[in-house]
Amino acid sequence: MTVGYSLAAATANATTVVRLLLRWHGSVWQLIYRESVVWILLNAFASCIYLFIVKDSSFDDAYKRFLYKMDSLPIEMTLIFLLSFSTSTNLTRWHATFGLLVWPENVAMMFNVHFKDSAVSPNVALRIRRTIVRYLMLAYILLLRDVSSNIRIHWFPTMEKIVECGLLTSQELSLMRSSRMKRTACHYWIPFLWILQIVKKRYRKQNKKASVMTEEGYDQFVEEIISTRGTLGDILSYDWVPLPLALTQTITFFVYCTLFGNIFRLQSRIILQYKTNSHAEAIIVQGISNCFLNVLYIAWLRISQVIVNPFGEDPDDFEAEYLLERHCEVLNTMLCSPQEEVPFAYKKPAED
Amino acid sequence: MTVGYSLAAATANATTVVRLLLRWHGSVWQLIYRESVVWILLNAFASCIYLFIVKDSSFDDAYKRFLYKMDSLPIEMTLIFLLSFSTSTNLTRWHATFGLLVWPENVAMMFNVHFKDSAVSPNVALRIRRTIVRYLMLAYILLLRDVSSNIRIHWFPTMEKIVECGLLTSQELSLMRSSRMKRTACHYWIPFLWILQIVKKRYRKQNKKASVMTEEGYDQFVEEIISTRGTLGDILSYDWVPLPLALTQTITFFVYCTLFGNIFRLQSRIILQYKTNSHAEAIIVQGISNCFLNVLYIAWLRISQVIVNPFGEDPDDFEAEYLLERHCEVLNTMLCSPQEEVPFAYKKPAED
Amino acid sequence: MTVGYSLAAATANATTVVRLLLRWHGSVWQLIYRESVVWILLNAFASCIYLFIVKDSSFDDAYKRFLYKMDSLPIEMTLIFLLSFSTSTNLTRWHATFGLLVWPENVAMMFNVHFKDSAVSPNVALRIRRTIVRYLMLAYILLLRDVSSNIRIHWFPTMEKIVECGLLTSQELSLMRSSRMKRTACHYWIPFLWILQIVKKRYRKQNKKASVMTEEGYDQFVEEIISTRGTLGDILSYDWVPLPLALTQTITFFVYCTLFGNIFRLQSRIILQYKTNSHAEAIIVQGISNCFLNVLYIAWLRISQVIVNPFGEDPDDFEAEYLLERHCEVLNTMLCSPQEEVPFAYKKPAED
Amino acid sequence: MTVGYSLAAATANATTVVRLLLRWHGSVWQLIYRESVVWILLNAFASCIYLFIVKDSSFDDAYKRFLYKMDSLPIEMTLIFLLSFSTSTNLTRWHATFGLLVWPENVAMMFNVHFKDSAVSPNVALRIRRTIVRYLMLAYILLLRDVSSNIRIHWFPTMEKIVECGLLTSQELSLMRSSRMKRTACHYWIPFLWILQIVKKRYRKQNKKASVMTEEGYDQFVEEIISTRGTLGDILSYDWVPLPLALTQTITFFVYCTLFGNIFRLQSRIILQYKTNSHAEAIIVQGISNCFLNVLYIAWLRISQVIVNPFGEDPDDFEAEYLLERHCEVLNTMLCSPQEEVPFAYKKPAED
Amino acid sequence: MTVGYSLAAATANATTVVRLLLRWHGSVWQLIYRESVVWILLNAFASCIYLFIVKDSSFDDAYKRFLYKMDSLPIEMTLIFLLSFSTSTNLTRWHATFGLLVWPENVAMMFNVHFKDSAVSPNVALRIRRTIVRYLMLAYILLLRDVSSNIRIHWFPTMEKIVECGLLTSQELSLMRSSRMKRTACHYWIPFLWILQIVKKRYRKQNKKASVMTEEGYDQFVEEIISTRGTLGDILSYDWVPLPLALTQTITFFVYCTLFGNIFRLQSRIILQYKTNSHAEAIIVQGISNCFLNVLYIAWLRISQVIVNPFGEDPDDFEAEYLLERHCEVLNTMLCSPQEEVPFAYKKPAED
């Protein structure tokens, strides 16, 4: 689910900042608490190993030299570079994907403006309008099934499920399946074609009066449908060609290695720098200060992972089911509510 | 309110620079003075604690070791990276949002060019033109209510307020409410639809002379309206899908932690490096030089916070109420002032 | 072949991350295992040379001083900068190229919408439709032969191969060759021209009924064809003007030099820092920790090399042959399946 | 004035580079010589204060400790980050603004192509063409008066000045002033509206032959005019919403502080490192090497300041007056030179 | 000349990489060999001066202190930042310029599709087509003369040269010169205007059959011509407003200063660190390791210089003369080859 906080960030004062930091849902705390706990347990485990096994054994010196070595690797800057590179690349992609997921209002308005209800009987007009709504919803669902795991798994695992929802008749489903395409291919463009063909079959009357759309109106409508289909189709391309897997692997692997290495670095600092202090004090002082940077690295990595696939099931991913509900409501209002009552104030308006 | 300083920066000489630095409204000084004072007080407080409680107590050594540790954390570079990353991401978004908030001149000009006043009586023509202005303003207000806290809270808390302003008749309001959509949904597209339908109802005459728009003119007008609606609609999407909350939280939390940590780092420097000097001198020398960097970090963080939501109430945010006033004035001039007097110099112009 | 992992990255939890890291095909492991092995062997070789030849010889001191010197060169940051610069430049280009490779659905839908089957006999209509499919496929193949080594070498080494596939008649081939252009030039625009001319010859009937496309429909179709050709043509430009060779050379050369230099740096650390330890221990400790960074550099360089030419034969390159198969299937479904059965639910749909 | 050096940089050899470096007009030397001199004088002044006042006084030690402290602040990286961030943000904006300042050739060509001179008498046709030129120039002047301090102050301080130039008749001026808009608002869109209305009034003849533009031609012309107006209007928006003032202030303030601090750092190096040398030698050696970096910082800051407002009066700013002269010349050639002599070679051309 | 290496980089294996590195034409080696030799000679010269003049003289100590000082300047990071900033800015511009240099295929296809040969006699039709080709070529040549030093100097130093090539008749040249524009202004838009006017004069027949273009076809053609002219015109703007000269100067000056300073740094390391070694060994060890970084800086700077003006004469610049030849060939094929033989397979195609 997308997590909105725009209104909460309207003014940038102290209260806002604190309130933003304390949010849980979709927050960085929710993202990292598991990793952080694991990392702390690993730290404790490593400490125990040292204290009860290695210490005072014959490996003690070698172990300490190993820790020394780990501590001097110059990886901070490399890590920061890698993480910003990865996050900014993923973020750019995330935004671009969102921009491609156009909303169907333009198509609906275009239809509304150019469709002449009076050319057919009121019943038929309403039926056409409802079919347009159905087909638009259908196109979105067919597309989202392909990119969003949530829609595919929880909402419409089979095409029959869509028929149950009333968005597809079984006749249409069998027609769709009779096409020569593989079942696994995405058929999201078929409803768009159907929309155009329904209107084409009905509008191409010799008699201009009986036609539901003018020639020019139909052309504009075609333009809009095809540009909408094109933009939605780009989402499939984006899905088909992700960032190179090697890039994602490199960054993930490297950050986890660093975090793992940091366990030994922390050890080394605790063991070696505070020889003269009590062990407890060393652990506290070192633990707190080191945790700080490690939590930052975990947080940054997690953020970059979360936005790799914006149609996934993370809290910050696009809420595909919300979108579908919203589109359904808006399309019904736009196309199927009575069209007659256009308000028009004949009285002198107040601003005169 | 947007803070303009373009003319003040026309030439880049010393006076300009000094004058720019001394501005208060919308300045960085206004942004950071509160944080800076708090930070200085915290510093003083920490010093007092050391001087009167810790010093010469049994915790003195442990405290000093803790300070030493804090001082050696390699976080400067990480901080700078995080802050530039955050600021540049937010700035890109800020600019993109501004680019989406198209001005209504294009729609108005398109209407003006294609509307044939002579097809209806002068009174009706003026009434139509006024209604177009009203609906355009209404669309902007409905949209801005959704994204700008200022417009929603201080200007149009309820729809009735808009009716009072004369931009909406109560008949239109009830029509708007009779739609099936949820009340909380944004209805900004309804006025656009109304504009198109008013013209459509009046222009679709069989008799070409009596029609207020030609077929082609109407199509161009539809194109313009729909593209304007589309761009405005993208603002809603931007508002709906902000930058991942986790990113904002991470950066904010990390910078505040660093600032908090810097209190101890300053302490450590004052206490430990100047053992041989008088304490007063150490405080002055260290305080001044350390304040410098901390103020920079605060300023940078604050700037990045201020531009997260460009429709908020910070001094540098887009001035939605100014925009509305400006649009109202321009639309009235464009559409409702007498259209007859097109100037046209029949005499030989001067440049011959 | 493009390596998809979007669905696998739907949620960002531990299992996903581990599963992603363990993928082999298209992974970073596949990319770097050869280089890494070579680099380790070189390391072993250098160690042997030192141990059996240089050590205790008269060159020992000079060699050690040389190693010292290598160890102190400040190249880490430069390396990271170069690698991120190169990767991000290449990645931008990679994405842009992908965006240019438009899919033919828009053209096909446009044709479908505007083509009036009833104007000609069913057989002729089907033949026209099939010819359109053939020509669209032909345009893609001619283009991809020029940019994708795979298509050129393994799929269509000669034009006769295309004739064999039935996508080109020998009559058309000879016509194509009779043009004045050099054989090596890319003729990808010819099929687009043919598509337009076939329709033009058939549609320009005086009798409106007998025309397969209306005037306006044809114009929209021309627009779509020409914009598609323009976008595809940009791929040729991209191919013709790569990133400056000097840039690629500099980065590659510098990274390999650094990796080579790191062999001596590793040597120096092993030899010089652990004078007091056994040689075996030093090799293990130093080897493991140093390998880490070097593998990262190799991985990063390899990634940047792999995405230089997105139409090459690396696992992460665009899968041109898959694209061709897919386009062929979609175009056939769109254009050549029976067009009559437009579904249209006359019964009240379920969502009422 | 824009400073062109493209031809001088055609080949990148040594001569070119030296010649580019030695340019004065619009050069970095012109930008920084004043600041550099001031900075050197401040340095000398600080040295004198030390030599004649502080040295050997009781403050000597404290002063030296202060200098030591200044020398150890880690600000180099922060400074470089800030400066590249600022310069690249400003440069992006600078380019975008330039891209928005479209040239009027497209509008003029569109008019030329669609205007039918034969529909009116030659005199009237020429008069219409001249009026179009006047109005286009007028639109540019009204716009540039709002954004360019040079045009507003030195060229057209009042609207009457424009009337004097013959680009506006007094009748038109009074019409413009009779509009309801505030005088301070920008009226740049009025001439565009006038252009459209002049043509509309003359072309909307029932008789097709007597019309100066066809329906479709007029529509294309309207499209072009409105898109030009839209792009020019965006310049006003850019001018209205600059980069947040706080950002500019922070960067400027911080760089100047650093430069000021560097005076003490230089001092500290001269005083403390060369205790054993003669003071003169220390000053020379230190002065030269330190100057180098400081001049770089000044240069970078100045560049970023100069490009904040591209319509200002710096040497590198857009040369608004040159643009106006150029547009006037091109528009006159395009629209008002005799249109009859279209060349057309009836003989076989040479390339046969 | 543009240096293509896409096919050579199809797969990223070791052979490819080595082959790419060994290329000479357009390579980094070609770019830097002169500078590198100069730099090495300067180094040798400085060493000689020290060895034979300064050494053992009274200046020895002061010189050594100066060298020490040079060695400690923290400029590596600044240098890397400056160089990446400069290269990436120039590269962005380079790509954008290339994107603006649209190819004339779209215009030619649009003409081909809409031009009705049967409306005029075959001879006249061919003559019109040839004239279109001539004018398109002319527009490109006039434009490229203004931005490409190569075209201006070596190919078409005077307009008469173009007449000699048969691309311009002397009648057209005198017409072009009779316009009121300054001779130095770029007239590249005139041929576009001529193209439109030729068609306009011939197509605007009352009799539809005798017209060479339909109304709608002509409008689409106008659209295409004007958009092509607009894009080409942007190249002139890019040429007119380069990156601020100050930026280029700063970067160039600073890098050369650093390289010059590095001579002394190298000296200092050779002289001071290896006091105990033989001078020869020190020179070898230090020389090799230092050369490495300096060659990188030279290479990077040279690359950034080479791509400042993409129409220059460097190996990596756009090959304007190749473009002209290619366009000429393609346009001739598209427009002047016999148009009748549209292939159309009446037999059942093979894929059935």
Coordinates of N, CA, C and O in Angstrom, one line a residue, chain C residues 65 69 78 81 85 89 93 127 130-131 134-135 149 166 172 175 179 181-182 189 193-194 196-197 200 202 204 215 218-219 222-223 226 229 237 239-243 246 248-250 252 254 256-257 302 305 309 312-314, chain E residues 2-3 5-6 9-12 17 20-21 23 27-28 80-81 84 88 91 94-95 98 105-106 109-110 112-115 214 216 220 274 277 281 286 289 292 296 303 322 329 333-334 339 341 343-346 350-352:
Chain C
R65 N 60.5 -2.0 -1.5 CA 60.2 -0.6 -1.6 C 59.2 -0.3 -2.7 O 58.3 0.5 -2.6
K69 N 55.5 1.4 -2.2 CA 55.0 2.5 -3.1 C 53.7 2.2 -3.6 O 52.7 3.0 -3.6
T78 N 39.3 7.3 -6.8 CA 39.3 7.5 -8.2 C 38.6 6.3 -8.9 O 37.8 6.5 -9.8
F81 N 34.8 6.4 -8.4 CA 34.2 7.4 -9.2 C 34.1 7.0 -10.6 O 33.1 7.1 -11.3
F85 N 30.6 6.4 -12.6 CA 30.4 7.3 -13.8 C 30.1 6.4 -15.0 O 29.1 6.6 -15.7
T89 N 26.4 6.1 -16.9 CA 26.3 6.5 -18.2 C 25.8 5.4 -19.1 O 24.9 5.6 -19.9
R93 N 22.1 5.0 -21.2 CA 22.0 4.7 -22.6 C 21.3 3.4 -22.9 O 20.5 3.3 -23.8
R127 N -5.4 -11.1 -47.4 CA -4.1 -11.0 -48.0 C -3.4 -9.7 -47.7 O -2.2 -9.7 -47.4
R130 N -2.3 -9.9 -44.1 CA -1.1 -10.7 -44.0 C 0.2 -10.0 -44.5 O 1.2 -10.2 -43.9
T131 N 0.0 -9.3 -45.5 CA 1.1 -8.5 -46.1 C 1.6 -7.5 -45.1 O 2.8 -7.3 -44.9
R134 N 3.6 -9.2 -42.6 CA 4.9 -9.6 -43.1 C 5.8 -8.4 -43.2 O 7.0 -8.4 -42.8
Y135 N 5.3 -7.2 -43.6 CA 6.2 -6.1 -43.8 C 6.6 -5.5 -42.5 O 7.8 -5.1 -42.3
S149 N 24.1 -8.5 -33.2 CA 25.0 -9.5 -33.8 C 24.4 -10.9 -33.9 O 24.6 -11.7 -34.8
G166 N 9.7 -16.9 -45.5 CA 8.4 -16.5 -46.0 C 8.0 -15.1 -45.7 O 6.9 -14.7 -45.9
E172 N 10.1 -9.2 -54.1 CA 10.3 -8.0 -53.2 C 11.8 -7.8 -53.0 O 12.3 -6.7 -53.0
L175 N 13.4 -6.2 -55.9 CA 13.0 -4.8 -55.9 C 13.8 -4.0 -54.9 O 14.3 -2.9 -55.2
S179 N 17.2 -0.8 -55.7 CA 17.3 0.6 -55.3 C 18.7 1.0 -55.4 O 19.6 0.2 -55.4
M181 N 20.6 2.4 -53.3 CA 21.4 2.4 -52.1 C 22.5 1.4 -52.0 O 22.3 0.3 -52.7
K182 N 23.5 1.6 -51.3 CA 24.5 0.6 -51.1 C 23.9 -0.6 -50.4 O 23.0 -0.4 -49.6
W189 N 13.5 1.0 -43.6 CA 12.3 1.9 -43.8 C 11.5 1.5 -45.1 O 10.4 2.0 -45.3
L193 N 7.4 2.0 -46.0 CA 6.9 2.8 -47.2 C 6.0 1.9 -48.0 O 4.9 2.3 -48.5
W194 N 6.3 0.6 -48.2 CA 5.4 -0.3 -48.9 C 4.1 -0.4 -48.3 O 3.0 -0.4 -49.0
L196 N 2.5 1.8 -46.5 CA 1.7 3.0 -46.8 C 1.2 3.0 -48.3 O 0.1 3.4 -48.6
Q197 N 2.1 2.5 -49.2 CA 1.8 2.6 -50.6 C 0.7 1.6 -51.0 O -0.2 1.9 -51.8
K200 N -2.4 3.1 -49.9 CA -2.7 4.3 -50.7 C -3.3 3.9 -52.1 O -4.2 4.5 -52.6
R202 N -4.8 1.3 -52.9 CA -6.1 0.7 -52.9 C -7.2 1.6 -52.3 O -8.4 1.4 -52.6
R204 N -7.4 5.1 -52.5 CA -7.7 6.3 -53.2 C -8.7 6.1 -54.3 O -8.5 6.4 -55.5
E215 N -10.2 9.1 -45.6 CA -9.1 10.1 -45.7 C -8.5 10.3 -44.3 O -7.2 10.2 -44.1
Y218 N -6.6 7.2 -42.9 CA -5.3 7.0 -43.5 C -4.3 8.0 -43.0 O -3.2 7.6 -42.7
D219 N -4.7 9.2 -42.7 CA -3.8 10.2 -42.2 C -3.3 9.8 -40.8 O -2.1 9.9 -40.5
V222 N -0.8 7.0 -41.3 CA 0.5 7.5 -41.8 C 1.3 8.1 -40.6 O 2.5 7.8 -40.4
E223 N 0.6 8.9 -39.8 CA 1.2 9.5 -38.6 C 1.9 8.4 -37.8 O 3.1 8.5 -37.4
I226 N 4.9 6.6 -39.5 CA 6.1 7.5 -39.6 C 6.7 7.7 -38.2 O 7.9 7.7 -38.1
R229 N 8.6 4.5 -37.4 CA 9.8 4.4 -38.2 C 10.8 5.4 -37.6 O 12.0 5.0 -37.5
S237 N 20.8 5.4 -35.1 CA 21.7 6.6 -34.8 C 22.5 6.2 -33.5 O 23.7 6.5 -33.4
D239 N 23.3 3.4 -32.5 CA 24.3 2.4 -32.8 C 25.4 3.0 -33.6 O 26.6 2.6 -33.4
W240 N 25.1 4.1 -34.3 CA 26.2 4.7 -35.2 C 27.1 5.6 -34.3 O 28.3 5.7 -34.5
V241 N 26.5 6.2 -33.3 CA 27.3 7.1 -32.5 C 27.3 6.6 -31.0 O 26.4 6.9 -30.2
P242 N 28.2 5.7 -30.7 CA 28.3 5.1 -29.4 C 28.9 6.2 -28.4 O 29.3 7.3 -28.9
L243 N 29.0 5.8 -27.2 CA 29.8 6.7 -26.3 C 31.2 6.8 -26.8 O 31.7 5.8 -27.5
A246 N 37.2 6.6 -26.5 CA 38.2 6.9 -25.5 C 37.8 6.8 -24.1 O 38.5 6.3 -23.2
T248 N 35.4 4.7 -22.9 CA 35.4 3.2 -22.6 C 36.8 2.7 -22.3 O 37.0 1.9 -21.4
Q249 N 37.7 3.1 -23.2 CA 39.1 2.6 -23.1 C 39.7 3.0 -21.8 O 40.3 2.2 -21.1
T250 N 39.6 4.3 -21.5 CA 40.2 4.8 -20.3 C 39.7 4.1 -19.0 O 40.5 3.6 -18.2
T252 N 38.2 1.1 -18.8 CA 38.7 -0.3 -18.8 C 40.1 -0.5 -18.5 O 40.5 -1.3 -17.6
F254 N 42.1 1.6 -16.9 CA 42.5 2.0 -15.6 C 42.1 0.9 -14.6 O 42.8 0.6 -13.6
Y256 N 41.7 -2.3 -15.1 CA 42.6 -3.5 -15.2 C 44.0 -3.2 -14.6 O 44.6 -4.0 -13.9
C257 N 44.5 -2.0 -14.8 CA 45.7 -1.6 -14.2 C 45.7 -1.7 -12.7 O 46.6 -2.2 -12.0
R302 N 32.7 -5.4 -15.0 CA 32.0 -6.3 -15.9 C 30.6 -5.9 -16.2 O 30.1 -5.9 -17.4
Q305 N 30.6 -3.2 -18.7 CA 30.9 -3.7 -20.0 C 29.8 -4.4 -20.7 O 29.5 -4.2 -21.9
N309 N 26.6 -2.6 -25.1 CA 25.8 -2.9 -26.3 C 24.6 -3.8 -25.9 O 24.8 -5.0 -25.8
G312 N 23.8 -7.2 -27.8 CA 24.9 -8.2 -28.0 C 24.4 -9.5 -27.6 O 23.2 -9.9 -27.6
E313 N 25.3 -10.4 -27.1 CA 25.0 -11.7 -26.8 C 25.2 -12.1 -25.3 O 25.3 -13.2 -25.0
D314 N 25.3 -11.1 -24.5 CA 25.4 -11.3 -23.1 C 24.1 -11.7 -22.5 O 23.0 -11.5 -23.1
Chain E
T2 N 32.9 9.8 -36.5 CA 32.4 8.9 -35.4 C 33.1 7.6 -35.5 O 33.3 7.0 -36.5
V3 N 33.4 7.1 -34.3 CA 34.1 5.8 -34.2 C 33.2 4.8 -33.7 O 32.8 4.8 -32.5
Y5 N 32.0 1.1 -32.4 CA 32.6 -0.1 -31.9 C 31.5 -1.0 -31.3 O 31.8 -1.8 -30.4
S6 N 30.2 -0.7 -31.7 CA 29.1 -1.4 -31.1 C 29.2 -2.9 -31.3 O 29.2 -3.8 -30.4
A9 N 31.7 -4.7 -29.4 CA 31.4 -4.9 -28.0 C 30.2 -5.7 -27.8 O 29.5 -5.6 -26.7
A10 N 29.8 -6.6 -28.8 CA 28.6 -7.3 -28.7 C 28.6 -8.2 -27.4 O 27.6 -8.3 -26.7
T11 N 29.7 -9.0 -27.3 CA 29.8 -9.8 -26.1 C 31.0 -9.2 -25.3 O 32.0 -8.7 -25.8
A12 N 30.8 -9.2 -24.0 CA 31.8 -8.6 -23.1 C 32.8 -9.7 -22.6 O 32.8 -10.0 -21.5
V17 N 37.5 -7.1 -25.0 CA 38.1 -6.0 -24.2 C 39.4 -5.7 -24.7 O 39.8 -4.5 -24.9
L20 N 39.3 -3.9 -28.1 CA 38.8 -2.5 -27.9 C 40.0 -1.7 -27.4 O 40.2 -0.5 -27.9
L21 N 40.7 -2.2 -26.5 CA 41.8 -1.4 -25.9 C 42.9 -1.1 -26.9 O 43.6 -0.1 -26.8
R23 N 42.5 -0.6 -30.2 CA 42.2 0.3 -31.3 C 43.0 1.6 -31.2 O 43.1 2.2 -30.1
S27 N 41.0 6.6 -30.4 CA 41.2 6.0 -29.1 C 41.8 7.1 -28.2 O 42.2 8.2 -28.6
V28 N 41.8 6.7 -26.9 CA 42.4 7.6 -25.9 C 43.9 7.7 -26.1 O 44.5 8.7 -25.8
I80 N 39.2 14.9 -9.3 CA 38.3 13.9 -9.8 C 36.9 14.5 -9.9 O 36.2 14.2 -10.9
F81 N 36.4 15.2 -8.9 CA 35.1 15.8 -8.9 C 35.0 16.7 -10.2 O 34.0 16.6 -10.9
S84 N 34.8 14.7 -13.4 CA 33.6 14.0 -13.7 C 32.5 15.0 -14.0 O 31.6 14.7 -14.9
S88 N 30.6 14.7 -17.5 CA 29.2 14.3 -17.6 C 28.4 15.5 -18.2 O 27.4 15.3 -18.9
L91 N 29.0 15.5 -21.9 CA 28.5 14.3 -22.5 C 27.0 14.4 -22.7 O 26.4 14.0 -23.8
W94 N 26.5 16.7 -25.6 CA 26.9 16.0 -26.8 C 25.7 15.1 -27.3 O 25.4 15.1 -28.5
H95 N 25.1 14.3 -26.4 CA 24.0 13.5 -26.7 C 22.8 14.3 -27.2 O 22.2 13.9 -28.2
F98 N 23.3 15.5 -30.7 CA 23.1 14.4 -31.6 C 21.6 14.2 -31.8 O 21.1 13.9 -33.0
E105 N 14.5 11.3 -43.3 CA 13.6 10.3 -43.8 C 12.2 10.6 -43.5 O 11.3 10.3 -44.4
N106 N 11.9 11.1 -42.3 CA 10.4 11.3 -42.0 C 9.8 12.3 -43.0 O 8.7 12.1 -43.5
M109 N 9.4 10.5 -46.4 CA 8.3 9.5 -46.4 C 7.0 10.2 -46.5 O 6.1 9.8 -47.2
M110 N 6.9 11.3 -45.7 CA 5.6 12.0 -45.6 C 5.3 12.6 -47.0 O 4.2 12.5 -47.5
N112 N 6.4 11.4 -49.9 CA 6.2 10.2 -50.8 C 4.7 9.7 -50.6 O 4.1 9.4 -51.6
V113 N 4.3 9.7 -49.4 CA 2.9 9.1 -49.1 C 1.8 10.0 -49.6 O 0.8 9.6 -50.2
H114 N 2.1 11.3 -49.5 CA 1.0 12.3 -49.8 C 1.1 12.8 -51.2 O 0.1 13.4 -51.7
F115 N 2.2 12.7 -51.9 CA 2.3 13.3 -53.2 C 1.7 12.4 -54.3 O 1.9 11.2 -54.3
T214 N -3.8 16.2 -51.2 CA -5.0 16.5 -50.6 C -4.8 17.6 -49.5 O -3.7 17.8 -49.0
E216 N -5.6 17.5 -46.4 CA -5.1 16.9 -45.1 C -3.7 16.4 -45.3 O -2.9 16.6 -44.4
Q220 N -0.4 17.6 -43.0 CA 0.5 16.7 -42.3 C 1.9 16.9 -42.7 O 2.8 16.9 -41.9
Y274 N 63.6 8.8 -1.0 CA 64.5 7.7 -1.2 C 66.0 8.3 -1.0 O 66.8 8.0 -1.8
N277 N 68.4 5.6 -1.2 CA 68.6 4.7 -2.4 C 69.4 5.4 -3.5 O 69.6 6.6 -3.5
E281 N 67.1 4.1 -9.2 CA 66.0 3.3 -8.7 C 64.8 4.1 -8.3 O 63.7 3.8 -8.7
Q286 N 59.3 5.6 -8.7 CA 58.4 6.7 -8.6 C 57.8 7.1 -9.9 O 56.6 7.4 -10.0
S289 N 54.9 4.7 -11.1 CA 53.7 4.7 -10.3 C 53.0 6.0 -10.4 O 51.8 6.1 -10.4
F292 N 51.0 6.8 -13.9 CA 49.8 6.1 -14.0 C 48.6 7.1 -13.7 O 47.7 7.3 -14.6
L296 N 45.9 9.2 -16.4 CA 44.5 9.1 -16.2 C 43.9 10.6 -16.3 O 42.9 10.8 -17.0
I303 N 39.3 13.8 -23.0 CA 38.0 13.4 -23.5 C 36.9 14.5 -23.3 O 36.1 14.7 -24.2
Y322 N 29.9 12.5 -43.8 CA 29.3 11.1 -44.0 C 27.8 11.3 -44.0 O 27.0 10.7 -44.8
E329 N 22.0 9.9 -50.5 CA 21.7 8.6 -51.1 C 20.3 8.2 -50.7 O 19.5 7.7 -51.5
T333 N 17.0 7.6 -53.1 CA 16.3 6.3 -53.2 C 14.8 6.5 -52.9 O 13.9 6.0 -53.6
M334 N 14.6 7.2 -51.8 CA 13.2 7.3 -51.3 C 12.3 8.1 -52.3 O 11.2 7.7 -52.6
Q339 N 8.4 4.9 -58.5 CA 7.5 4.7 -57.4 C 6.4 3.6 -57.7 O 5.7 3.2 -56.8
E341 N 6.4 0.3 -58.7 CA 6.4 -1.1 -58.4 C 6.3 -1.4 -56.9 O 7.2 -1.7 -56.2
P343 N 5.5 -3.8 -54.3 CA 5.3 -5.3 -54.3 C 4.1 -5.7 -53.5 O 3.7 -5.0 -52.6
F344 N 3.4 -6.7 -54.0 CA 2.3 -7.2 -53.2 C 2.0 -8.6 -53.6 O 1.6 -8.9 -54.7
A345 N 2.3 -9.5 -52.6 CA 2.2 -10.9 -52.9 C 0.8 -11.4 -53.0 O 0.1 -11.4 -52.0
Y346 N 0.3 -11.7 -54.2 CA -1.1 -12.2 -54.3 C -1.2 -13.6 -53.9 O -2.3 -14.1 -53.6
A350 N 4.0 -17.6 -47.2 CA 4.6 -18.9 -46.7 C 4.2 -19.2 -45.3 O 4.1 -20.3 -44.9
E351 N 3.9 -18.2 -44.5 CA 3.7 -18.4 -43.1 C 2.4 -19.1 -42.8 O 2.1 -19.3 -41.6
D352 N 1.6 -19.2 -43.8 CA 0.2 -19.9 -43.5 C 0.4 -21.3 -42.9 O 1.1 -22.1 -43.5

